[in-house]
Short mmCIF file of C-alpha atoms in Angstrom, two decimals:
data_model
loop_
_atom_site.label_atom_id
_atom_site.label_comp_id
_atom_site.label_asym_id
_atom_site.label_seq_id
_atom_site.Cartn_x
_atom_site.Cartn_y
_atom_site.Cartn_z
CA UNK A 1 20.56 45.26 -59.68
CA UNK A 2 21.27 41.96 -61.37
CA UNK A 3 24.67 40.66 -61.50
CA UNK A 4 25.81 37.69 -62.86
CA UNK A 5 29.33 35.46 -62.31
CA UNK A 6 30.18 32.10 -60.94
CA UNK A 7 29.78 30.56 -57.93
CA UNK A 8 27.83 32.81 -55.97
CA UNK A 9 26.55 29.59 -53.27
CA UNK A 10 28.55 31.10 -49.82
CA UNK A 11 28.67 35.15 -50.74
CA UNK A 12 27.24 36.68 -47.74
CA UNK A 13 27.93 40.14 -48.64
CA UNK A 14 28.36 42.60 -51.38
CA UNK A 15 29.82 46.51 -51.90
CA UNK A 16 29.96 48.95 -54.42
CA UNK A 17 32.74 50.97 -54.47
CA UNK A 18 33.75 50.43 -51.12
CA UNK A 19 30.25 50.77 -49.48
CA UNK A 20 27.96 48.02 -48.13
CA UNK A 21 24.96 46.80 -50.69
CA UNK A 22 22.15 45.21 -49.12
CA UNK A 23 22.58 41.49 -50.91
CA UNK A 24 18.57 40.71 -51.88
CA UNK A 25 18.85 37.31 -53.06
CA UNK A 26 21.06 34.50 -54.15
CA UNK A 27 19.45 33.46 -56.67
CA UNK A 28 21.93 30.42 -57.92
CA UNK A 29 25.30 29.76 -58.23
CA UNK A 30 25.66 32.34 -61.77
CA UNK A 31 23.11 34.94 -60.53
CA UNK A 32 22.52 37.70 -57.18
CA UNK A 33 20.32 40.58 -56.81
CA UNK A 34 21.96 43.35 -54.99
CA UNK A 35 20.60 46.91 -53.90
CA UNK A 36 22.37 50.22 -54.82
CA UNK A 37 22.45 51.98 -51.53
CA UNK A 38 22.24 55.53 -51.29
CA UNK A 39 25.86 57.20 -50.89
CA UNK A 40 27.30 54.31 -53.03
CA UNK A 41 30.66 55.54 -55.25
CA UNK A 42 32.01 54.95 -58.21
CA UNK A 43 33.78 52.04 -58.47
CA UNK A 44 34.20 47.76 -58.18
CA UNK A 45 31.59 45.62 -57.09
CA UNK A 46 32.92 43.28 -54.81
CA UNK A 47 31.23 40.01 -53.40
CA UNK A 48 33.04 38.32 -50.04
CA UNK A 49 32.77 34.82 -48.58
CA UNK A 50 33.77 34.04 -45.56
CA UNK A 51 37.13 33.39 -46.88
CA UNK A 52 37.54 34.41 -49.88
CA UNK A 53 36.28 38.19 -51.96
CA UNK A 54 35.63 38.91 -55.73
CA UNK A 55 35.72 42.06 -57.58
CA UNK A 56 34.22 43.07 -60.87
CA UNK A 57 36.14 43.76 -64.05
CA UNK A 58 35.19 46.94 -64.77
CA UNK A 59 34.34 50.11 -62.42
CA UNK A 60 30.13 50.37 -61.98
CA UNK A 61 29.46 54.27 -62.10
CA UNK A 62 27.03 55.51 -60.35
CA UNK A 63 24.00 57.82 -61.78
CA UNK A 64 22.45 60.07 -59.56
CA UNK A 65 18.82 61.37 -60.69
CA UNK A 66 17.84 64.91 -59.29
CA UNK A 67 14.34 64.81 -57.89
CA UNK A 68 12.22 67.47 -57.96
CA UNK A 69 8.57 68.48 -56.63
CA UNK A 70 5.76 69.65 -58.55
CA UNK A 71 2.81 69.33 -55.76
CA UNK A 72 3.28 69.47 -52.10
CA UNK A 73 1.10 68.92 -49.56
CA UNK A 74 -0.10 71.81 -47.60
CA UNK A 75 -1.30 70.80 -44.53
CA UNK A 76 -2.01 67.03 -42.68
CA UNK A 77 -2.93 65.40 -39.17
CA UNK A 78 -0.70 63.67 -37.12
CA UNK A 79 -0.66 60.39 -38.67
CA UNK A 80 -2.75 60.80 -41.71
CA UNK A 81 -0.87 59.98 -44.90
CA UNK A 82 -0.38 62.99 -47.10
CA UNK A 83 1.34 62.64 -50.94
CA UNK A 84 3.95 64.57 -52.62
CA UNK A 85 4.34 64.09 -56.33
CA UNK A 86 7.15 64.97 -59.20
CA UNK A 87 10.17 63.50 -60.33
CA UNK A 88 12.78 60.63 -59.62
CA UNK A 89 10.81 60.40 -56.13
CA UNK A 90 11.87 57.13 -55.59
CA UNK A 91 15.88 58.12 -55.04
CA UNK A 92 14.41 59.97 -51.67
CA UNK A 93 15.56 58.55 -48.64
CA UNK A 94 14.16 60.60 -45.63
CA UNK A 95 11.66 63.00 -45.01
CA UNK A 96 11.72 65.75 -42.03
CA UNK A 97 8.83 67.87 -40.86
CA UNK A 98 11.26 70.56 -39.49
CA UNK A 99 13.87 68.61 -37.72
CA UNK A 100 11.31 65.42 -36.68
CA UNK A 101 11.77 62.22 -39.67
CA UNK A 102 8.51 60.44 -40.73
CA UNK A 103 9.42 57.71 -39.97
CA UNK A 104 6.12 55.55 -42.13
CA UNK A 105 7.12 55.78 -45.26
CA UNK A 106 3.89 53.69 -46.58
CA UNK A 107 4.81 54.39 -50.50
CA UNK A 108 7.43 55.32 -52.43
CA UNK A 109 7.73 55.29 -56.51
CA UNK A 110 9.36 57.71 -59.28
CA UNK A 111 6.40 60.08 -59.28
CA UNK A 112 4.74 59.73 -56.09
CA UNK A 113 5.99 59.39 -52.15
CA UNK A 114 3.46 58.69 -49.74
CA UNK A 115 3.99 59.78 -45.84
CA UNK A 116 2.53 59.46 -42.36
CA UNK A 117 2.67 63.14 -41.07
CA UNK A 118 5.03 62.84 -38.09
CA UNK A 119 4.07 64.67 -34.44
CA UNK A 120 5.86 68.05 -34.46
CA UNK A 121 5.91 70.65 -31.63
CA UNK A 122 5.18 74.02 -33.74
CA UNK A 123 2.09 73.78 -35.86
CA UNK A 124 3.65 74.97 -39.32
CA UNK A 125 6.95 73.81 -40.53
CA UNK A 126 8.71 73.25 -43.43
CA UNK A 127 9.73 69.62 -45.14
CA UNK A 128 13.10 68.61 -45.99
CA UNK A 129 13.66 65.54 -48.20
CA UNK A 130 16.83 64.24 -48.12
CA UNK A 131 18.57 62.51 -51.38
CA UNK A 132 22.62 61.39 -52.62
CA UNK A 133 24.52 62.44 -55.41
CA UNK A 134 28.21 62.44 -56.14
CA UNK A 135 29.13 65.29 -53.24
CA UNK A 136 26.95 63.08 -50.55
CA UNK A 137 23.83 63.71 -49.12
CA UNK A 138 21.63 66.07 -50.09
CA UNK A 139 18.58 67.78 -49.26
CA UNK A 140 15.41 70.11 -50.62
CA UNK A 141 12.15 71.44 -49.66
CA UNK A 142 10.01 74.27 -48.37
CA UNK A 143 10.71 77.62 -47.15
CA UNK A 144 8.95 79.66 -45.23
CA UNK A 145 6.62 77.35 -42.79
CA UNK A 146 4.50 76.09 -45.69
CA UNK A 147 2.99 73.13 -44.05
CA UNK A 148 0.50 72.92 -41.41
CA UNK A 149 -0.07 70.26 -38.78
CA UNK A 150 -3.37 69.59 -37.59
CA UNK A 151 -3.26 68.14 -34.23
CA UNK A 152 -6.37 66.75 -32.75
CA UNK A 153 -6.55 66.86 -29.56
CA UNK A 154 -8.20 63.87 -26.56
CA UNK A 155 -11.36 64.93 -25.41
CA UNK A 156 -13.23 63.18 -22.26
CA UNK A 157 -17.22 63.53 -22.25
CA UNK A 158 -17.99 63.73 -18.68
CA UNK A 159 -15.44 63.37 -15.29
CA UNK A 160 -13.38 61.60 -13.42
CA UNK A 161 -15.06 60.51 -9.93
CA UNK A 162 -13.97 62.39 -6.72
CA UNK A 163 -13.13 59.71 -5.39
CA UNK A 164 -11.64 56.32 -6.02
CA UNK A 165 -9.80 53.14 -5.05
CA UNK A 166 -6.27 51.13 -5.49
CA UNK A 167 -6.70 49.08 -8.05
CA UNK A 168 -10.12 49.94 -9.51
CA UNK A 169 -10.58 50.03 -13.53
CA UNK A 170 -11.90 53.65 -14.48
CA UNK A 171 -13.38 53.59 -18.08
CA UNK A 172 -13.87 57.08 -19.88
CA UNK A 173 -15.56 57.75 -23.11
CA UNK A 174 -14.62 60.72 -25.40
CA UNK A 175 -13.18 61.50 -28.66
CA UNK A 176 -9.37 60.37 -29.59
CA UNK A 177 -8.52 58.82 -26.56
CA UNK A 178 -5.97 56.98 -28.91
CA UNK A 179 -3.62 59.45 -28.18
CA UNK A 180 -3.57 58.90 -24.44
CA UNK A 181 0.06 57.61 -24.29
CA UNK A 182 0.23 57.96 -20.06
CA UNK A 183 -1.93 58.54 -17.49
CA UNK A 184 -1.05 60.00 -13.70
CA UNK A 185 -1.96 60.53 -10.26
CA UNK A 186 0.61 63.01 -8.65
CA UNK A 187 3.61 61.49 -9.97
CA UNK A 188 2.73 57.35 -10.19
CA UNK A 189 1.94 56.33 -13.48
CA UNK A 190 -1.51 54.43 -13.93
CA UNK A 191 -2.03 51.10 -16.02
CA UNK A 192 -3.25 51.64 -19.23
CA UNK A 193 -5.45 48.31 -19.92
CA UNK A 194 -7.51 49.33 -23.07
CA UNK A 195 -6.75 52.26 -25.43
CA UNK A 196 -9.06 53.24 -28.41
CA UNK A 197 -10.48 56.31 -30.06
CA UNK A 198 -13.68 56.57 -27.75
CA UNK A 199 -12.25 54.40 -25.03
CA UNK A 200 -9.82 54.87 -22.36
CA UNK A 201 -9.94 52.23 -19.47
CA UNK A 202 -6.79 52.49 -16.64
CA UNK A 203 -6.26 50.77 -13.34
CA UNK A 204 -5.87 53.01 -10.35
CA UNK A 205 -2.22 53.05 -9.48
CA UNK A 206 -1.07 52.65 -5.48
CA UNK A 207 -0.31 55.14 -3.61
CA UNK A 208 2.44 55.19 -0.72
CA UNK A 209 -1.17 56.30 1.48
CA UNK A 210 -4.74 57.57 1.02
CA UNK A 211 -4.14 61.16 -0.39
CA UNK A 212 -5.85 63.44 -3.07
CA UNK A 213 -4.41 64.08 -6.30
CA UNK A 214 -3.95 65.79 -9.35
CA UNK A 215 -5.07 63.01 -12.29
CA UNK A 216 -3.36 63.91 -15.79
CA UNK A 217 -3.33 62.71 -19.42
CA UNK A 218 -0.48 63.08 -21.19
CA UNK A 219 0.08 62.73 -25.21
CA UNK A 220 1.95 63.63 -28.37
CA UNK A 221 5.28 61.95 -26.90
CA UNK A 222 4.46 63.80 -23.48
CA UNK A 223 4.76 66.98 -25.04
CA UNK A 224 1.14 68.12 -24.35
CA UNK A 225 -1.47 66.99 -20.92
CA UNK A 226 -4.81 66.89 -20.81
CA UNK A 227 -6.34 67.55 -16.92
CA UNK A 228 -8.76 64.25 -15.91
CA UNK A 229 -9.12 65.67 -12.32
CA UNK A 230 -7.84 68.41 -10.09
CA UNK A 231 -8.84 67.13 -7.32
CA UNK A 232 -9.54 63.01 -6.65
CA UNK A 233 -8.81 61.19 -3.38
CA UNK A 234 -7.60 57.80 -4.50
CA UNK A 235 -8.52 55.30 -0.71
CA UNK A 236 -5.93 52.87 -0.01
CA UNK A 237 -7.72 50.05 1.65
CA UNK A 238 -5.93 48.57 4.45
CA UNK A 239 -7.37 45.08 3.22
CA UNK A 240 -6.65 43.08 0.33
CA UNK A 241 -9.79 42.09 -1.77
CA UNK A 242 -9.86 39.52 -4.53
CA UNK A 243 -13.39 38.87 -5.99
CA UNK A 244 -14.62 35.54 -7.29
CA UNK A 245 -11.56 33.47 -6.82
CA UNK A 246 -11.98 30.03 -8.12
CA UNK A 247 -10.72 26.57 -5.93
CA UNK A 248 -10.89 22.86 -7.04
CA UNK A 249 -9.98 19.89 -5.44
CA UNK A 250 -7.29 18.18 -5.13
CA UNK A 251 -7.40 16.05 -8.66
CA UNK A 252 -9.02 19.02 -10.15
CA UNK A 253 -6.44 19.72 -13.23
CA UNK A 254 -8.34 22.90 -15.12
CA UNK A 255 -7.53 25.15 -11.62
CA UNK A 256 -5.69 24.95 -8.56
CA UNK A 257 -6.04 23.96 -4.97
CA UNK A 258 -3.37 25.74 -2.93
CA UNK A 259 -4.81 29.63 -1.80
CA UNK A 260 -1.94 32.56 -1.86
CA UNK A 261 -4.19 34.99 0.05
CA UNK A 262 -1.75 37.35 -0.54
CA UNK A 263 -1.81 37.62 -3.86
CA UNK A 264 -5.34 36.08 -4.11
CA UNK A 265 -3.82 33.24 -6.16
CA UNK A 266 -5.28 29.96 -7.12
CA UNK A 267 -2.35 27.72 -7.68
CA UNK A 268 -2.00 24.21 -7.97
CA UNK A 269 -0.09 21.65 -5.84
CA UNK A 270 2.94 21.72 -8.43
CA UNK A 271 3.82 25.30 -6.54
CA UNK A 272 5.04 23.37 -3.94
CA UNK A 273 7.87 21.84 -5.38
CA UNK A 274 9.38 25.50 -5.57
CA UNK A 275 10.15 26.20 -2.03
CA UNK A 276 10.12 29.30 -1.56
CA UNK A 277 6.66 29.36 -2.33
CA UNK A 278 5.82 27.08 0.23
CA UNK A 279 5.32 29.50 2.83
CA UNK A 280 3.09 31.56 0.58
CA UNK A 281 0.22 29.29 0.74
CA UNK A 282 -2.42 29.65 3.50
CA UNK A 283 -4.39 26.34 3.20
CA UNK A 284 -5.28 23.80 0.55
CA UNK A 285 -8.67 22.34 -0.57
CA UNK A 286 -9.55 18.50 -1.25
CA UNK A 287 -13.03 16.00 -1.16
CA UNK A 288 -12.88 13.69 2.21
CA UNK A 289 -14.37 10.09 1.29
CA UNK A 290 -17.68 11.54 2.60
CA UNK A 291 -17.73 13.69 -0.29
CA UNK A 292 -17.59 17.22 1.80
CA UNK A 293 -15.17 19.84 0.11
CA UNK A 294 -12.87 20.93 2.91
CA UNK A 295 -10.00 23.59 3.30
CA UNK A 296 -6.98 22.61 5.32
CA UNK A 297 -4.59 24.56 6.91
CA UNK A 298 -1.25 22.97 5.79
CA UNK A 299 -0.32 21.62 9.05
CA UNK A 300 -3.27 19.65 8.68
CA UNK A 301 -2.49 18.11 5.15
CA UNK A 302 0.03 15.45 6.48
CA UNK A 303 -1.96 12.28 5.78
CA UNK A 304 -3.73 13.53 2.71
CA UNK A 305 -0.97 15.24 0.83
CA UNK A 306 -0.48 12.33 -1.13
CA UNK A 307 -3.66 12.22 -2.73
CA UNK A 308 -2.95 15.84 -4.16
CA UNK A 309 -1.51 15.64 -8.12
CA UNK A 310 0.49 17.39 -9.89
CA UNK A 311 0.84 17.01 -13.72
CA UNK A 312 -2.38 14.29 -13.24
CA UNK A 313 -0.02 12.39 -10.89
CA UNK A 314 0.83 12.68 -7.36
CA UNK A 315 4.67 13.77 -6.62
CA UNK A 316 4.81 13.08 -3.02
CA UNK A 317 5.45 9.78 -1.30
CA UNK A 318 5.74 10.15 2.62
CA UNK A 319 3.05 10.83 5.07
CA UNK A 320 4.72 11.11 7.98
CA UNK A 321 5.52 15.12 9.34
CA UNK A 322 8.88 14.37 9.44
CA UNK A 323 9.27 11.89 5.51
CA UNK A 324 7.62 15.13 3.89
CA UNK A 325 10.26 17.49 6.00
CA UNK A 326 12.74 15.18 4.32
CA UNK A 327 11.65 15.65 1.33
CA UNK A 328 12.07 19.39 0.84
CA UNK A 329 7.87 20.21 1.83
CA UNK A 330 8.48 22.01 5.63
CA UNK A 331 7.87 25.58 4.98
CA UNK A 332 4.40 24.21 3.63
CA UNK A 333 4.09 21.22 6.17
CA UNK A 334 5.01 23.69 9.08
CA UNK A 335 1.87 26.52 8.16
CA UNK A 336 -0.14 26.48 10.72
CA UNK A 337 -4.00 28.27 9.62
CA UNK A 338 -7.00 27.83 11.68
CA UNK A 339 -10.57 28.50 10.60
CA UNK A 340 -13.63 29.50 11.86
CA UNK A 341 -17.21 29.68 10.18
CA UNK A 342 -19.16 32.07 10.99
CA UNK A 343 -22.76 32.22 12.65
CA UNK A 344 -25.54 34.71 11.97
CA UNK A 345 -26.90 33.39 15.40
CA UNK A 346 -23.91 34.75 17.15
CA UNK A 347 -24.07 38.66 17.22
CA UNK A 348 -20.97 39.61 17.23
CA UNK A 349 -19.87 37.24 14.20
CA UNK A 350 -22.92 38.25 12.38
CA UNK A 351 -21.69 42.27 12.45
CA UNK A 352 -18.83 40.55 10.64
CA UNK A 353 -20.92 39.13 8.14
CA UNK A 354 -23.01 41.41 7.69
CA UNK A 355 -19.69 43.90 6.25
CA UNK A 356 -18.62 41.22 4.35
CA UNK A 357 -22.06 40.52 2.80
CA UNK A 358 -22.71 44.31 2.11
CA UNK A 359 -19.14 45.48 0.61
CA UNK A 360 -18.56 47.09 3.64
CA UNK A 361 -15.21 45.90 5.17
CA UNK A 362 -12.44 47.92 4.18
CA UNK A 363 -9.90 47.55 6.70
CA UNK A 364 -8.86 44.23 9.05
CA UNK A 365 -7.50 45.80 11.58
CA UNK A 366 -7.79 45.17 15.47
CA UNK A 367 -8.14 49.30 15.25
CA UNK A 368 -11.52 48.99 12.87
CA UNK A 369 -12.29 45.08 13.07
CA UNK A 370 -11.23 44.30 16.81
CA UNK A 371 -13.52 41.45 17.62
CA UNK A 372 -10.85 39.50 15.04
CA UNK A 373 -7.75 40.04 16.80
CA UNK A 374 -8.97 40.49 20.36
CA UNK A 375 -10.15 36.93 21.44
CA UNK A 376 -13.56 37.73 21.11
CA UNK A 377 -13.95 35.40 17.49
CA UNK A 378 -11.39 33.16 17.75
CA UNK A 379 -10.47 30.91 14.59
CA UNK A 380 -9.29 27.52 15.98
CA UNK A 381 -10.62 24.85 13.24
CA UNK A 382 -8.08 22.87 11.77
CA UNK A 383 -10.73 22.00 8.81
CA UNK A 384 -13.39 23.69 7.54
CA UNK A 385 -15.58 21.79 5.00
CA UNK A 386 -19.14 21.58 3.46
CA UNK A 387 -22.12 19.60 4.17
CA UNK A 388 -21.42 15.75 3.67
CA UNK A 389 -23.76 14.03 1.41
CA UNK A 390 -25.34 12.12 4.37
CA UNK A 391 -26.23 15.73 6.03
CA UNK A 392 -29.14 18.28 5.14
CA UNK A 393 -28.56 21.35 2.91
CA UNK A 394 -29.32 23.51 6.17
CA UNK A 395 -27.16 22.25 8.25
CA UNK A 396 -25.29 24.88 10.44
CA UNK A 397 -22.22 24.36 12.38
CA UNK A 398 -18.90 26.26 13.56
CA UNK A 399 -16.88 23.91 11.03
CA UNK A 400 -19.55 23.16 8.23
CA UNK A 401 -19.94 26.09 4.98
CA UNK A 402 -22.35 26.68 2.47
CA UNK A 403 -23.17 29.18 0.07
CA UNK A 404 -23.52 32.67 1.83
CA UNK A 405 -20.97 31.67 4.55
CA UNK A 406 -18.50 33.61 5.64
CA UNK A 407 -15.02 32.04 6.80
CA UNK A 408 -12.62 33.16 9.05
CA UNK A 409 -9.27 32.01 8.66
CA UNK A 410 -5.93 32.72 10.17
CA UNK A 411 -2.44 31.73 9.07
CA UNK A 412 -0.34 31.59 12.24
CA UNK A 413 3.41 31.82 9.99
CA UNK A 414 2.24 35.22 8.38
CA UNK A 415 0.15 36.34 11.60
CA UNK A 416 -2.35 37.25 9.16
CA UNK A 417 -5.99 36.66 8.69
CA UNK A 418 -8.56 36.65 5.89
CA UNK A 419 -12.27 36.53 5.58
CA UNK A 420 -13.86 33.96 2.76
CA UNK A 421 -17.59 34.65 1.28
CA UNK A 422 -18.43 31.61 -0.21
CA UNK A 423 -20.34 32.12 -3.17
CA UNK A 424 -20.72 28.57 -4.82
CA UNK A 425 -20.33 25.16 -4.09
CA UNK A 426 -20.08 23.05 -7.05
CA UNK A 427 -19.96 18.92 -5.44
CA UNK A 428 -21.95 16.68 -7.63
CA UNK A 429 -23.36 14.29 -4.66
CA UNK A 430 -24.38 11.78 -6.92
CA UNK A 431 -21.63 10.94 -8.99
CA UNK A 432 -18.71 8.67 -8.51
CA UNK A 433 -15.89 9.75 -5.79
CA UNK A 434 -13.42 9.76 -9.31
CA UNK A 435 -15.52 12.54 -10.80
CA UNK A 436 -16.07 14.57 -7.55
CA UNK A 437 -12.61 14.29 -6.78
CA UNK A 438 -12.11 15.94 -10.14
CA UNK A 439 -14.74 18.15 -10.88
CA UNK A 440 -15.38 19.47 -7.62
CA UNK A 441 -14.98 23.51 -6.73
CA UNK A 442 -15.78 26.61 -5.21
CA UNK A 443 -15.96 30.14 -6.15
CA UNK A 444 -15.20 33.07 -3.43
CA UNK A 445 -14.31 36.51 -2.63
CA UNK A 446 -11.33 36.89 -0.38
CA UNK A 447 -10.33 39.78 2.32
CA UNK A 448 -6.80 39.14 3.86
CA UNK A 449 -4.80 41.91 5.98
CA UNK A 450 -2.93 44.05 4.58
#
């Protein structure tokens, strides 16, 4: 509704008859566009400033249209839009299926409304439409059940596997999978990750243990469960795993150089100007000046640590144990991790390997791994690097990696240790130290205890 006056600039809200109209526009200082709400009375329009309030002349009396059906939809799915048409539809203001609201309206004029069907427990119901008039709200319908809800229902072509692992994406294929609104095994909720009609994928959940549960779909606001499994042993390895983890050097500004085994995060060197994360790192990466790419356990970063950058600069300026103390680094300065690189030529470190290599390690443990925690391969390397440019691809040594290598490494703070398969080695030999220093990476998978 239109109404006209005189300086409308500052109004900032409007009522008719004592109740609240939503104020549309201001359009200028002579003209506003208000809405007539539903349950508005007879009586003055009013405008308000923040100071100041207006009223009009004259008393605006309402008119209150009767609406009335002539078709009615007889049946719908959940969410499929159904249309009722008649009279004065557009004075409706909400729409139950039984005692549930539909709460999509997606079109509303005088002749035709336009509804998502809502979820409803029972199957047939009866619609109320709700409407004002002079005594207040009001409401009409059907009697008698008249409209029935189709439900479909998720299917899964297919089953779940027996058995499966913390953390592992299960995809399942099927018809409305849409619907899936939560997924369980026994009672901890799963991670949804991608949801569409023919396409469920979920993350396996963790699990206070290894145990075998009961896997179930739920949907229609919980209401209703579809089974995925019975029966399915979810394994807790007592390892973490993070495959193809990605290090640069220390100039390298598209990824880190700092290793969070824990997490198996990639960070870079501006983590350690938050201390508490300091501790969290297990070693750091960087090119020597005979371009080799080498990991060093913190403790072992005191003279280099100015050459790593943060924000393209470096943020460090002692390089003395106890000038980087001073300046806030010790939890990182004070790490203490130790490598080792394994050799197929020793048989005990190549049984090692060889688990790593094949998938096959799914516990560090000195109960099912004890040649790591009983002396018998011992990780005392303060540096591990690869080959130097000077030195032949094949080179094999005790401190020197490659691709296929396997790398023990301890952190001596956490009393942890971790296993690195080296998978690439990306150090441009040729080019100048700038770009190597830069550019330079590799990609692995990473085993740490659990």
């Amino acid at each position: 509704m239109t109404v006209t006056g005189e300086n409308f600039r500052d109004v900032l809200s409007a009522s008719i008859g004592g109740v609240d109209a939503p104020l549309r526009y201001i359009i200028s200082q002579q003209t506003a566009v208000i809405v007539v709400p539903g349950g508005a009375k007879n009586g003055k329009i009013a405008f308000k400033t923040k100071e100041k309030e207006a009223q009009s002349e004259a008393n605006f009396t309402m008119v209150y249209p009767q609406p009335s059906l002539t078709t009615t939809p007889t049946s719908g799915k959940v969410d499929e839009e159904v249309e009722f048409r008649g009279s004065n539809l557009d004075v409706v203001q909400k729409i139950y299926f039984k005692d549930v609201e539909a709460t999509v309206i997606s079109y509303k004029s005088e002749k035709e409304l336009v509804v998502k069907v809502p979820f409803v427990s029972d199957d047939r119901v009866d619609i109320r439409l709700t409407y004002f008039n002079e005594q207040g709200e009001q409401s009409m319908g059907t009697t008698g059940n008249a409209f029935e809800i189709l439900k479909t229902r998720p299917t899964i072509s297919g089953t779940l596997p027996n058995k499966l692992t913390e953390g592992e994406t299960v995809t399942l294929n099927g018809e409305n999978l849409n619907l899936i609104e939560k997924i369980t095994f026994g009672e901890v909720e799963a991670t949804i990750s991608r949801k569409e009609a023919t396409i469920l994928s979920f993350r396996v959940p963790t699990l206070p243990e290894t145990s075998t549960v009961k896997v179930t779909a739920y949907y229609y606001e919980e209401t209703a469960t579809l089974t995925l499994s019975e029966a399915c042993e979810v394994f807790i390895p007592k390892v973490f795993f993070y495959p193809n983890l990605m290090q640069g050097s220390h100039r390298n500004a598209e990824f880190g150089n700092m290793l969070n085994a824990t997490a198996g995060q990639v960070l870079p060197a501006c983590v350690l100007k938050d201390q508490p994360a300091q501790s969290l790192i297990d070693f750091a990466s960087v090119v020597n000046s005979n371009y080799d790419f080498a990991l060093n356990g913190p403790h072992n970063t005191v003279n280099g640590i100015r050459n790593y950058w943060c924000e393209g600069k470096s943020f460090i300026t002692s390089n003395t144990l106890d000038g980087l103390i001073a300046e806030g680094y010790g939890d990182f300065m004070t790490t203490k991790t130790l490598f080792l690189v394994l050799l197929r030529s020793n048989e005990v470190q190549a049984e090692i390997i060889n688990k790593v290599v094949n998938g096959q390690l799914d516990e560090l443990s000195p109960e099912t791994t004890p040649t790591l925690f009983n002396g018998t391969i011992v990780a005392d390397k303060n540096s591990v690097r690869s080959r130097r440019s000077t030195e032949a691809e094949d080179t094999e040594a005790d401190n020197i990696y490659k691709v296929g290598s396997v790398i023990l490494f301890k952190n001596e703070k956490k009393n942890k240790i971790g296993l690195l398969y080296i998978k690439e080695v990306n150090v441009a030999y040729g080019q100048p130290k700038t770009h190597i220093d830069a550019n330079s990476s590799i990609v692995f998978d990473v085993y740490y205890q659990r």
